[in-house]
mmCIF file of C-alpha atoms in Angstrom:
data_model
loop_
_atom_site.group_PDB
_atom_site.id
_atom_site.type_symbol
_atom_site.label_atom_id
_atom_site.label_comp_id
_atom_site.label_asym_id
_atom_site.label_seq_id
_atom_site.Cartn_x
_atom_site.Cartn_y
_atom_site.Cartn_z
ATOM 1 C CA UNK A 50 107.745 101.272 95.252
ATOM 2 C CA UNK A 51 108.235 98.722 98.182
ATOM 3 C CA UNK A 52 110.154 96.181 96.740
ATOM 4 C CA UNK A 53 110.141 94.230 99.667
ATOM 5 C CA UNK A 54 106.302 94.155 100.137
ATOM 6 C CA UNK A 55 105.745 93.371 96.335
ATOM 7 C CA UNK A 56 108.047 90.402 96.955
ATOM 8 C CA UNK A 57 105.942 89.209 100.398
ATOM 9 C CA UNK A 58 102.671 89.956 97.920
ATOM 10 C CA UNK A 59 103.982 87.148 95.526
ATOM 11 C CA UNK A 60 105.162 84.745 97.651
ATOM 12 C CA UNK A 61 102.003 85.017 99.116
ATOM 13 C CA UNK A 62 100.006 84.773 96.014
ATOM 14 C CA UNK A 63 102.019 82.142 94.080
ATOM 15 C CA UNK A 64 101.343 78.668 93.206
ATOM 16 C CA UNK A 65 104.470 77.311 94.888
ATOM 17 C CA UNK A 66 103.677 73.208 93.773
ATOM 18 C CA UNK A 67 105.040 74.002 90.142
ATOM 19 C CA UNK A 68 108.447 75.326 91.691
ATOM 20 C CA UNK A 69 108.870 72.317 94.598
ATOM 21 C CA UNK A 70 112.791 71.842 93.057
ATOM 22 C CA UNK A 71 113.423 75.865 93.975
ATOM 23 C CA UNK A 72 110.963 76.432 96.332
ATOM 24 C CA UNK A 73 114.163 78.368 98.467
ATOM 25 C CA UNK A 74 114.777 80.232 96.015
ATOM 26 C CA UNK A 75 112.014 81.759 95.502
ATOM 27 C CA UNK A 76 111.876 85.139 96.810
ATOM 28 C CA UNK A 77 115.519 85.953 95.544
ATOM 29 C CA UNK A 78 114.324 84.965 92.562
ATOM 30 C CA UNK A 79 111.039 86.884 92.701
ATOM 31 C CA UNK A 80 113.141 89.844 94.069
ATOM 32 C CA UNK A 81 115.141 89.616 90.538
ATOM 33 C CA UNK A 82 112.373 89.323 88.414
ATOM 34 C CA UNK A 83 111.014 92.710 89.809
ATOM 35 C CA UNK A 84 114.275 94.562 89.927
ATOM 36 C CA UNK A 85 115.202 93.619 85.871
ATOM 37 C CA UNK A 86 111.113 94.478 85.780
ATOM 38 C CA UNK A 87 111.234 97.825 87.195
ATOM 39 C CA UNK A 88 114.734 98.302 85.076
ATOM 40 C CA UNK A 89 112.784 97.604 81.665
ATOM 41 C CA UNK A 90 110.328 100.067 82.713
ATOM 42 C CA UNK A 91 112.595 102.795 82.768
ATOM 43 C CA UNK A 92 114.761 102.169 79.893
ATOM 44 C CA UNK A 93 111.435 101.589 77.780
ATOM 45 C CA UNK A 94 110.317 104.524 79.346
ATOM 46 C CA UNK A 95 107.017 103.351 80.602
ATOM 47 C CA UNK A 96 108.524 104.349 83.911
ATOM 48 C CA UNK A 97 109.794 108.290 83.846
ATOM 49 C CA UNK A 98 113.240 109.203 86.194
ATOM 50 C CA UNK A 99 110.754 109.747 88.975
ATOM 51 C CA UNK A 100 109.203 105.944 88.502
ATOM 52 C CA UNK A 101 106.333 107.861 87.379
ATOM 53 C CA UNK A 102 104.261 106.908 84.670
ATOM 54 C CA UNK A 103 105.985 107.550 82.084
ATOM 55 C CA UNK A 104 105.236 108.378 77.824
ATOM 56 C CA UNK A 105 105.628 104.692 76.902
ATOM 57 C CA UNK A 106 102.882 101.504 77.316
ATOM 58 C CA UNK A 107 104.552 98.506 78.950
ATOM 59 C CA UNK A 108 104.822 95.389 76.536
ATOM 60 C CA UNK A 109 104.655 92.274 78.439
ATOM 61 C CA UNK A 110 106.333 90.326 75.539
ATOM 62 C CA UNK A 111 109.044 92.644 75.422
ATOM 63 C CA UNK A 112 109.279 92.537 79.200
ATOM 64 C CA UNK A 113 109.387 88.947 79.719
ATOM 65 C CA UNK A 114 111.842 88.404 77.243
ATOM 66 C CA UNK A 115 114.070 91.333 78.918
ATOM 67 C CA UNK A 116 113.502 89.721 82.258
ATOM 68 C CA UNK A 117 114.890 85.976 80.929
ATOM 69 C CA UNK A 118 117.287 86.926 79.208
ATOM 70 C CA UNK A 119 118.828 89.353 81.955
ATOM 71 C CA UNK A 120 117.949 86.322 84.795
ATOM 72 C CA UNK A 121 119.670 83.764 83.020
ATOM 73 C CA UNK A 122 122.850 86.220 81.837
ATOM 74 C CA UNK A 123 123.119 86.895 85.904
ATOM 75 C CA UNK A 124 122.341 83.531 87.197
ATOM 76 C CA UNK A 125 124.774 81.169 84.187
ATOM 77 C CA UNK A 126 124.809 78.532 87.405
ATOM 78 C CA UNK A 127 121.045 77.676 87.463
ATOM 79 C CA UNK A 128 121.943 75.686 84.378
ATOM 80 C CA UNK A 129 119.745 75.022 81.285
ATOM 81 C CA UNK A 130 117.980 72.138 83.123
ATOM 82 C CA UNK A 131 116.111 75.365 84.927
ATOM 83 C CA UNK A 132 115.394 77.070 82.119
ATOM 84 C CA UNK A 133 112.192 75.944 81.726
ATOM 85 C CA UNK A 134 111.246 76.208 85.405
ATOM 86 C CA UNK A 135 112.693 79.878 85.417
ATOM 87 C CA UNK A 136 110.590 80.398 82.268
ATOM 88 C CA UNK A 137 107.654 79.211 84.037
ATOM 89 C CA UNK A 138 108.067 81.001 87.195
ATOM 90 C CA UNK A 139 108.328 83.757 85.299
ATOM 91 C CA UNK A 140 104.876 83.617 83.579
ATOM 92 C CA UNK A 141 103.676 83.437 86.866
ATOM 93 C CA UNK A 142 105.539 86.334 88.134
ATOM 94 C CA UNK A 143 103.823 88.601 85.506
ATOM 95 C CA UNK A 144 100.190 87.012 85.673
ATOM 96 C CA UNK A 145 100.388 88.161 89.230
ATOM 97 C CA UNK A 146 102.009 91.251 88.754
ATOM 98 C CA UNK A 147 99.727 92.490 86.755
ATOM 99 C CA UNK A 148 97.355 92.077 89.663
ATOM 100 C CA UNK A 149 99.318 93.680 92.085
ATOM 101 C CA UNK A 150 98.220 97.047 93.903
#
């Protein structure tokens, strides 16, 4: 997978008015939510050690609470005045992802 392209993909796709305050840090951010994605995915299993399809369905639930949770662990400077905007970002991250390819 191009991480780099998915990344370009969303920044091109997203509604960016929602997320004026970190509108710079957007594709870092982006570029975290797919990497703690793609890491889900393969300790779930949905993703085999070849990021093939793997035995397991994806549960976006699951997912986005993995992805939070692993965001805000890494990122403890964002402070919990972001929380919510991270939270909603994030919604938006996997609404488009799910579109992607």
């Amino acid at each position: 997978m191009d991480l780099t392209r998915n990344v370009e993909w969303l920044l091109n796709n997203i509604d960016r008015k929602p997320f004026k305050r970190i509108a710079n840090r957007l594709p870092e951010i982006l570029d975290s939510f797919l990497r703690y994605d793609l890491h889900f995915m393969r300790v779930t299993g949905v993703l085999d050690e070849n990021d093939q399809e793997g035995q397991n369905e994806y549960d976006e639930d699951e997912a986005f609470e993995f992805i939070y949770d692993a965001y805000l662990s890494d990122h403890p400077q964002d402070g919990e005045d972001e929380d919510m905007m991270i939270a909603s970002l994030l919604n938006a991250y996997m609404e488009l992802q799910a579109d992607y390819e």
